[in-house]
Amino acid sequence: PVPILVLVTGEGFSGGALAVGVGDRVALLENAVFSVISPEGCAAILWKDSSKAPQAAEVLKLTAGDLLKLAVIDDVIPEPPGGAHRDPRAAFDHVRAYLLRTLGTLTSLPAERLLAERYARYRRMGSYLEDQQTSLQPAPTA
């Protein structure tokens, strides 16, 4: 019954993405990516051609902005111009502000409410609207 904050700073794929996606709040740096499969792996499975990774990446919607729109994550933390690696101090300041603000909010919640909200968050995952589905055609099987 304690707050769980998740922050993805670079790439989160596969089992690691599933493992860290269980937080009360999940945030990505604005240039980070997060998905249950890498674009190369997705392309290899769907089209039997890993060179189609760019097409798979588009369909996967793995960018911070896409994931926020889909409500997979809660927040996007801005990066300095050119990315976090260009100005690590400024990037750290953004992360620190987010963590302090969010932790302050979550620690003020009674444990029962925190757990209820966490449960509700998990129940919402995977819901979608049929009219928003993207059409994917897997490679024909022989």
PDB file of C-alpha atoms in Angstrom, residues 11-110:
ATOM      1  CA  GLU A  11      13.683   2.455 -24.049  1.00  0.00           C
ATOM      2  CA  GLY A  12      11.357   0.052 -22.287  1.00  0.00           C
ATOM      3  CA  PHE A  13      10.503  -3.058 -24.289  1.00  0.00           C
ATOM      4  CA  SER A  14       9.250  -6.591 -23.788  1.00  0.00           C
ATOM      5  CA  GLY A  15       9.060  -8.178 -20.341  1.00  0.00           C
ATOM      6  CA  GLY A  16      10.823  -5.200 -18.812  1.00  0.00           C
ATOM      7  CA  ALA A  17       8.097  -2.892 -20.086  1.00  0.00           C
ATOM      8  CA  LEU A  18       5.449  -5.163 -18.655  1.00  0.00           C
ATOM      9  CA  ALA A  19       7.249  -5.323 -15.314  1.00  0.00           C
ATOM     10  CA  VAL A  20       7.618  -1.575 -14.867  1.00  0.00           C
ATOM     11  CA  GLY A  21       4.178  -0.717 -16.220  1.00  0.00           C
ATOM     12  CA  VAL A  22       2.521  -1.542 -12.906  1.00  0.00           C
ATOM     13  CA  GLY A  23       2.980   1.806 -11.212  1.00  0.00           C
ATOM     14  CA  ASP A  24       0.387   4.112  -9.726  1.00  0.00           C
ATOM     15  CA  ARG A  25       1.801   6.676 -12.121  1.00  0.00           C
ATOM     16  CA  VAL A  26       3.891   5.949 -15.220  1.00  0.00           C
ATOM     17  CA  ALA A  27       5.852   8.727 -16.902  1.00  0.00           C
ATOM     18  CA  LEU A  28       8.215   8.840 -19.862  1.00  0.00           C
ATOM     19  CA  LEU A  29      10.783  11.393 -20.814  1.00  0.00           C
ATOM     20  CA  GLU A  30       9.462  12.995 -23.983  1.00  0.00           C
ATOM     21  CA  ASN A  31      11.914  11.128 -26.251  1.00  0.00           C
ATOM     22  CA  ALA A  32      11.555   7.747 -24.532  1.00  0.00           C
ATOM     23  CA  VAL A  33       9.731   4.757 -26.022  1.00  0.00           C
ATOM     24  CA  PHE A  34       7.767   2.021 -24.285  1.00  0.00           C
ATOM     25  CA  SER A  35       6.122  -1.097 -25.709  1.00  0.00           C
ATOM     26  CA  VAL A  36       5.559  -4.780 -25.043  1.00  0.00           C
ATOM     27  CA  ILE A  37       7.620  -5.605 -28.137  1.00  0.00           C
ATOM     28  CA  SER A  38      10.348  -3.899 -30.116  1.00  0.00           C
ATOM     29  CA  PRO A  39       9.504  -2.669 -33.620  1.00  0.00           C
ATOM     30  CA  GLU A  40      11.957  -5.209 -35.070  1.00  0.00           C
ATOM     31  CA  GLY A  41      10.323  -8.059 -33.170  1.00  0.00           C
ATOM     32  CA  CYS A  42       6.850  -6.927 -34.161  1.00  0.00           C
ATOM     33  CA  ALA A  43       7.818  -6.664 -37.843  1.00  0.00           C
ATOM     34  CA  ALA A  44       9.418 -10.095 -37.760  1.00  0.00           C
ATOM     35  CA  ILE A  45       6.253 -11.624 -36.319  1.00  0.00           C
ATOM     36  CA  LEU A  46       3.681  -9.784 -38.423  1.00  0.00           C
ATOM     37  CA  TRP A  47       5.452  -9.547 -41.742  1.00  0.00           C
ATOM     38  CA  LYS A  48       8.340 -11.999 -41.364  1.00  0.00           C
ATOM     39  CA  ASP A  49      10.566  -9.046 -42.263  1.00  0.00           C
ATOM     40  CA  SER A  50      12.420  -7.052 -39.600  1.00  0.00           C
ATOM     41  CA  SER A  51      13.213  -4.352 -42.179  1.00  0.00           C
ATOM     42  CA  LYS A  52       9.602  -3.235 -41.729  1.00  0.00           C
ATOM     43  CA  ALA A  53      10.465  -2.036 -38.218  1.00  0.00           C
ATOM     44  CA  PRO A  54       9.665   1.625 -39.066  1.00  0.00           C
ATOM     45  CA  GLN A  55       6.153   0.612 -40.158  1.00  0.00           C
ATOM     46  CA  ALA A  56       5.753  -1.493 -37.002  1.00  0.00           C
ATOM     47  CA  ALA A  57       6.953   1.386 -34.814  1.00  0.00           C
ATOM     48  CA  GLU A  58       4.268   3.630 -36.301  1.00  0.00           C
ATOM     49  CA  VAL A  59       1.544   1.076 -35.653  1.00  0.00           C
ATOM     50  CA  LEU A  60       2.782   0.255 -32.153  1.00  0.00           C
ATOM     51  CA  LYS A  61       2.304   3.856 -30.992  1.00  0.00           C
ATOM     52  CA  LEU A  62       5.296   3.587 -28.672  1.00  0.00           C
ATOM     53  CA  THR A  63       6.258   7.252 -28.303  1.00  0.00           C
ATOM     54  CA  ALA A  64       5.561   9.199 -25.137  1.00  0.00           C
ATOM     55  CA  GLY A  65       3.023  11.427 -26.884  1.00  0.00           C
ATOM     56  CA  ASP A  66       1.140   8.496 -28.409  1.00  0.00           C
ATOM     57  CA  LEU A  67       1.097   6.595 -25.128  1.00  0.00           C
ATOM     58  CA  LEU A  68      -0.246   9.617 -23.279  1.00  0.00           C
ATOM     59  CA  LYS A  69      -3.080   9.978 -25.832  1.00  0.00           C
ATOM     60  CA  LEU A  70      -3.881   6.282 -25.406  1.00  0.00           C
ATOM     61  CA  ALA A  71      -3.819   6.650 -21.587  1.00  0.00           C
ATOM     62  CA  VAL A  72      -1.149   3.960 -21.259  1.00  0.00           C
ATOM     63  CA  ILE A  73       1.017   6.441 -19.374  1.00  0.00           C
ATOM     64  CA  ASP A  74       0.096   9.343 -17.119  1.00  0.00           C
ATOM     65  CA  ASP A  75       2.706  11.977 -17.865  1.00  0.00           C
ATOM     66  CA  VAL A  76       5.372  13.076 -20.318  1.00  0.00           C
ATOM     67  CA  ILE A  77       8.349  14.810 -18.748  1.00  0.00           C
ATOM     68  CA  PRO A  78       9.871  17.463 -21.009  1.00  0.00           C
ATOM     69  CA  GLU A  79      13.490  17.207 -22.060  1.00  0.00           C
ATOM     70  CA  PRO A  80      15.914  20.031 -22.772  1.00  0.00           C
ATOM     71  CA  PRO A  81      16.286  21.001 -26.451  1.00  0.00           C
ATOM     72  CA  GLY A  82      18.127  18.219 -28.279  1.00  0.00           C
ATOM     73  CA  GLY A  83      17.317  15.597 -25.636  1.00  0.00           C
ATOM     74  CA  ALA A  84      18.216  14.786 -22.027  1.00  0.00           C
ATOM     75  CA  HIS A  85      21.789  13.834 -22.950  1.00  0.00           C
ATOM     76  CA  ARG A  86      22.450  17.397 -24.184  1.00  0.00           C
ATOM     77  CA  ASP A  87      21.781  18.901 -20.755  1.00  0.00           C
ATOM     78  CA  PRO A  88      21.628  16.200 -18.066  1.00  0.00           C
ATOM     79  CA  ARG A  89      21.285  18.754 -15.243  1.00  0.00           C
ATOM     80  CA  ALA A  90      18.193  20.348 -16.781  1.00  0.00           C
ATOM     81  CA  ALA A  91      16.746  16.894 -17.503  1.00  0.00           C
ATOM     82  CA  PHE A  92      17.360  15.851 -13.900  1.00  0.00           C
ATOM     83  CA  ASP A  93      15.642  19.027 -12.677  1.00  0.00           C
ATOM     84  CA  HIS A  94      12.523  18.154 -14.713  1.00  0.00           C
ATOM     85  CA  VAL A  95      12.553  14.592 -13.370  1.00  0.00           C
ATOM     86  CA  ARG A  96      13.068  15.715  -9.778  1.00  0.00           C
ATOM     87  CA  ALA A  97      10.186  18.196  -9.991  1.00  0.00           C
ATOM     88  CA  TYR A  98       7.900  15.509 -11.419  1.00  0.00           C
ATOM     89  CA  LEU A  99       8.877  12.924  -8.807  1.00  0.00           C
ATOM     90  CA  LEU A 100       8.467  15.314  -5.873  1.00  0.00           C
ATOM     91  CA  ARG A 101       5.111  16.623  -7.121  1.00  0.00           C
ATOM     92  CA  THR A 102       3.722  13.182  -7.907  1.00  0.00           C
ATOM     93  CA  LEU A 103       5.038  11.499  -4.794  1.00  0.00           C
ATOM     94  CA  GLY A 104       3.545  14.320  -2.734  1.00  0.00           C
ATOM     95  CA  THR A 105       0.158  13.753  -4.337  1.00  0.00           C
ATOM     96  CA  LEU A 106       0.247   9.981  -3.934  1.00  0.00           C
ATOM     97  CA  THR A 107       1.502   9.954  -0.344  1.00  0.00           C
ATOM     98  CA  SER A 108      -1.386  12.220   0.669  1.00  0.00           C
ATOM     99  CA  LEU A 109      -3.893   9.535  -0.370  1.00  0.00           C
ATOM    100  CA  PRO A 110      -5.167   7.052   2.208  1.00  0.00           C
TER     101      PRO A 110
END
